[in-house]
Coordinates of C-alpha atoms in Angstrom, one line a residue:
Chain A
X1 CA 48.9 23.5 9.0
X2 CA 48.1 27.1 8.2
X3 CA 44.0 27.0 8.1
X4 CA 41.1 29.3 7.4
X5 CA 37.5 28.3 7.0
X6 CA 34.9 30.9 6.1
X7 CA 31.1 30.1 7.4
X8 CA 27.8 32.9 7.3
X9 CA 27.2 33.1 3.9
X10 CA 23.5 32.5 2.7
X11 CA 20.8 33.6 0.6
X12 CA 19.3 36.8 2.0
X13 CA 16.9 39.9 0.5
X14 CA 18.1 43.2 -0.9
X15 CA 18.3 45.5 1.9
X16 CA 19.3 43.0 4.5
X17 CA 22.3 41.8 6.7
X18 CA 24.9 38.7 6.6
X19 CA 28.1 38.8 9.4
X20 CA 30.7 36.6 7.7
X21 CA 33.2 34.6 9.6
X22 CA 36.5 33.5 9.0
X23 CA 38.3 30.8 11.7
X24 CA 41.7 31.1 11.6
X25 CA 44.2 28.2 12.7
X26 CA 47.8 27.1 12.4
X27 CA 49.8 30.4 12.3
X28 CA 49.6 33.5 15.3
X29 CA 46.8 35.4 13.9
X30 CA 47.5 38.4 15.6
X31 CA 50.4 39.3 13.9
X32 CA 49.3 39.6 10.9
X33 CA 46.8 41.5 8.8
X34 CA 43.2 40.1 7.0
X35 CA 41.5 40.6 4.0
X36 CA 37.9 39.7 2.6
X37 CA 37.9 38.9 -1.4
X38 CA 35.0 38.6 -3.1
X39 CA 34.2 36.4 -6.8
X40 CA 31.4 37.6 -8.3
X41 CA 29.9 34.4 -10.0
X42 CA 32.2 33.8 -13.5
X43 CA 33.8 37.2 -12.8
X44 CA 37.4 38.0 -11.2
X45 CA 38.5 38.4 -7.8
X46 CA 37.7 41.8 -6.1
X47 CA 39.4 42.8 -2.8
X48 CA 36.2 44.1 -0.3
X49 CA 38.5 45.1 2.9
X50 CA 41.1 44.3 5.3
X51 CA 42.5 45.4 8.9
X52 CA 45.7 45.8 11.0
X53 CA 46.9 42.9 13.5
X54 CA 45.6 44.5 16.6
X55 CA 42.2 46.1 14.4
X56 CA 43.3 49.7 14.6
X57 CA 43.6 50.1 11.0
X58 CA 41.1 48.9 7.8
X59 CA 40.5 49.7 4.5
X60 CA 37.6 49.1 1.8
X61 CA 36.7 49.2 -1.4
X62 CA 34.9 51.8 -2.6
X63 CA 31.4 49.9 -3.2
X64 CA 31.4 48.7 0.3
X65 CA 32.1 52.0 1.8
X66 CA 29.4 52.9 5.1
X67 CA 27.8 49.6 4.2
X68 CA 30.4 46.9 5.0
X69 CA 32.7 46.2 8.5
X70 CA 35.3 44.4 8.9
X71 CA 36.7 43.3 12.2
X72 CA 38.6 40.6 13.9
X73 CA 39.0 39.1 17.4
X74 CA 42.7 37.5 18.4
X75 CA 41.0 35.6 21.3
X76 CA 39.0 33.7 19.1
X77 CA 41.4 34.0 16.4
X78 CA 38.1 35.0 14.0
X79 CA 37.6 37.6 11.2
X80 CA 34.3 38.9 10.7
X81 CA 32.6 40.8 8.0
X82 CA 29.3 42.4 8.8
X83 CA 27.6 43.0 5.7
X84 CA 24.3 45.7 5.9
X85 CA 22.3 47.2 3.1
X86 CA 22.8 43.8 0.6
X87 CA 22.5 44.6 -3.0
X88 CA 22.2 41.9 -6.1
X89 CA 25.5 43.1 -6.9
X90 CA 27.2 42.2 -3.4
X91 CA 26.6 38.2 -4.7
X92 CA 29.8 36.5 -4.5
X93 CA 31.8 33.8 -2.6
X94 CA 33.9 35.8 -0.3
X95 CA 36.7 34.7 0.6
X96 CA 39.1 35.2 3.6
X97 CA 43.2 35.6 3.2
X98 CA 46.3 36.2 5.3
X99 CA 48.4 39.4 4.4
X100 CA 52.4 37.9 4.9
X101 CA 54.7 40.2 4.8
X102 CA 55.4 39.3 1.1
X103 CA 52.7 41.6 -0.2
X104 CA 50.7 38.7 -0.9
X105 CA 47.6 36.8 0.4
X106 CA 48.6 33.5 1.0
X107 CA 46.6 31.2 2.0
X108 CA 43.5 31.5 0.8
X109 CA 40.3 29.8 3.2
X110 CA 37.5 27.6 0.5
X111 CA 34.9 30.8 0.4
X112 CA 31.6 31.3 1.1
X113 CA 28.4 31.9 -1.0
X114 CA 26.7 35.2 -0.4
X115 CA 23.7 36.0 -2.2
X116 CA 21.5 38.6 -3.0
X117 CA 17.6 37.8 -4.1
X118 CA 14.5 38.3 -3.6
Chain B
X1 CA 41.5 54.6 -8.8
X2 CA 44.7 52.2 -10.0
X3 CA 44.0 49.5 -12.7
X4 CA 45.7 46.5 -13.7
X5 CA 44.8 45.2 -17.6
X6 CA 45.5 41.2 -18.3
X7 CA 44.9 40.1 -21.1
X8 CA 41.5 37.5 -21.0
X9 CA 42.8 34.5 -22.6
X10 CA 46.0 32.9 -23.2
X11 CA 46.3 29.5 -25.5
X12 CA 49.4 27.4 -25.4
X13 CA 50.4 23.7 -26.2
X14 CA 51.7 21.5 -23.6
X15 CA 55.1 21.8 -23.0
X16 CA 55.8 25.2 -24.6
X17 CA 56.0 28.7 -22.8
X18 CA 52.6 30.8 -21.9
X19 CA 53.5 34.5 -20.9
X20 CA 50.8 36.4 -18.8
X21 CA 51.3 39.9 -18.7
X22 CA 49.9 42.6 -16.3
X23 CA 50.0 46.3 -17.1
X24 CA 49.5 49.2 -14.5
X25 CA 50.8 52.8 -14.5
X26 CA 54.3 52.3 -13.2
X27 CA 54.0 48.8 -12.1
X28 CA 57.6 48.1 -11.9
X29 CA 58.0 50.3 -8.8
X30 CA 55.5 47.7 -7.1
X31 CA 55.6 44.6 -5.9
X32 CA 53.7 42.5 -8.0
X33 CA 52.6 38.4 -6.8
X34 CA 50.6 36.2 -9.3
X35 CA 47.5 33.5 -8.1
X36 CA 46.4 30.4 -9.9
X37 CA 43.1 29.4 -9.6
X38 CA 41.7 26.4 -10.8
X39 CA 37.8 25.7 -11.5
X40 CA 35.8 25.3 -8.5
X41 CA 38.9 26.1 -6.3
X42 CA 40.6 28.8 -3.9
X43 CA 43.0 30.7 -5.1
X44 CA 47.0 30.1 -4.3
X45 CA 50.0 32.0 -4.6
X46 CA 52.4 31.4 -7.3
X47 CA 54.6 34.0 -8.0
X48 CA 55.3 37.0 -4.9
X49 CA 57.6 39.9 -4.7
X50 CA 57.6 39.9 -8.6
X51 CA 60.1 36.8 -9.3
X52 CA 59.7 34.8 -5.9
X53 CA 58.4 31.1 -5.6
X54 CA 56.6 30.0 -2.2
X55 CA 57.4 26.6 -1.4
X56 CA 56.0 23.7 -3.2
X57 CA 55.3 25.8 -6.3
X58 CA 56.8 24.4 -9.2
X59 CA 60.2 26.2 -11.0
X60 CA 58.6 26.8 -14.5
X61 CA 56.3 29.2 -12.8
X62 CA 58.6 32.2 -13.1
X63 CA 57.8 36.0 -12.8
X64 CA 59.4 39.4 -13.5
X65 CA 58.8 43.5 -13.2
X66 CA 59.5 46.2 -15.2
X67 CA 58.4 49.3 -16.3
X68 CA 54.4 48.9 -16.8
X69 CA 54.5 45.6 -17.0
X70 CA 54.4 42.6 -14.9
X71 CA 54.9 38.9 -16.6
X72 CA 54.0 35.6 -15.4
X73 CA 55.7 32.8 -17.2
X74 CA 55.0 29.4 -17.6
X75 CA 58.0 27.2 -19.1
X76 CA 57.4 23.2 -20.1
X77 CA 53.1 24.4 -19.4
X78 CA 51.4 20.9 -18.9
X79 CA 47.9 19.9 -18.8
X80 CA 47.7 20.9 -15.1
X81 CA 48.1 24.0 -15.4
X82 CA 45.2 24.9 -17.5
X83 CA 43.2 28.0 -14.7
X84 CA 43.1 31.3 -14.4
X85 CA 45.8 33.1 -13.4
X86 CA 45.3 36.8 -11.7
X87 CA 47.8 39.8 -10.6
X88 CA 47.6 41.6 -7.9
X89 CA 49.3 44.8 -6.4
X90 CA 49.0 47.1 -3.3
X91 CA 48.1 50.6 -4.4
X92 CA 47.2 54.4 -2.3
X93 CA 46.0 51.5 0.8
X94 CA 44.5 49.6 -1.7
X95 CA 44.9 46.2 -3.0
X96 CA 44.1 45.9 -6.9
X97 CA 43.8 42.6 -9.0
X98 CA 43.6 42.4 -12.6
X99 CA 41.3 41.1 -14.5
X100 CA 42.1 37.4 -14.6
X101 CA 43.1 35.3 -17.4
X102 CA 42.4 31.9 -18.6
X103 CA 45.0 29.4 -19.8
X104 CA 44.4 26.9 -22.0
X105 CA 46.3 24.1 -22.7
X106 CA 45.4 22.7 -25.9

């Protein structure tokens, strides 16, 4: 069974630092590309980043831009987002996905809660 | 930046037909995929590659592409399938979702 479980997220101060996780299980993933989505509480779904299989390539958002990295490790089959400089409006669950080749995200791992507050 | 506009709410009765539709400058020259996502739950894929089912999804979740507009429509909608429903398409190395919108069954 294709699996991903996100862990990391907690309460934390504007200003600060949270390194998301995301273990992956059930598929080979290196061969495919990540993403980090974001639900800001009540709101829609917000893509933050993703990278190439073998990390060479990622994108962002705009908003997360110099402040957010993304990263993955095919030994460990693990994503990672390392988020510095935590504003109010970074809180969200964030959630992990699998890119197939599709142009879809599919699946989707249960989230985690990031928030912001001081 | 690109944008895709849903509309925020969509009311239907069970067993009739709820359209979703998704507009974006030129969205019929992408590939457009649809996710359900019920309260307090992940997201899942309904609807990729415009038209395209993944497995286990049911066949009155149907979608098509054209023009500016994407649809997502529901035939026979039951009880079940009362969520939000969000578009999503990969733009200048970006991915873009719309807005979300909520279906209610009533």
């Amino acid at each position: 069974e294709v699996q991903l479980v996100e862990s990391g997220g907690g309460l934390v101060q504007p200003g600060g630092s949270l390194r998301l996780s995301c273990a992956a299980s059930g598929f080979t993933f290196s061969a495919y590309w990540m993403s980090w989505v974001r639900q800001a509480p009540g709101k829609g779904l917000e893509w933050v980043a993703n990278i190439k299989q073998d990390g060479s390539d990622k994108y962002y958002v705009d908003s997360v831009k110099g402040r957010f990295t993304i990263s993955k490790d095919n030994t460990k089959n693990s994503l990672y987002l390392q988020m510095n400089s935590l504003r109010a409006e970074d809180t969200a669950v964030y959630y992990c996905a699998r890119e197939v080749s599709e142009y879809a995200f599919d699946p989707w791992g249960q989230g985690t809660l990031v928030t912001v507050s001081s | 930046s690109y944008d895709l506009t849903q509309p925020p709410s969509v009311s239907v009765s069970p067993g009739q037909t709820a359209s979703i539709t998704c507009s974006g400058d030129k969205l019929g020259d992408k590939y457009v995929c649809w996710y359900q996502q019920k309260s307090g739950q992940s997201p899942v894929l309904v609807i990729y590659q415009d038209n395209k089912r993944p497995s286990g999804i049911p066949e009155r979740f149907s979608g098509s592409n054209s023009g500016n507009t994407a649809t997502l429509t529901i035939s026979g909608t039951q009880a079940m399938d009362e969520a939000d429903y969000y578009c999503q398409a990969w733009d200048s190395s970006t991915w873009v979702f719309g807005g979300g919108t909520k279906v209610t069954v009533l």
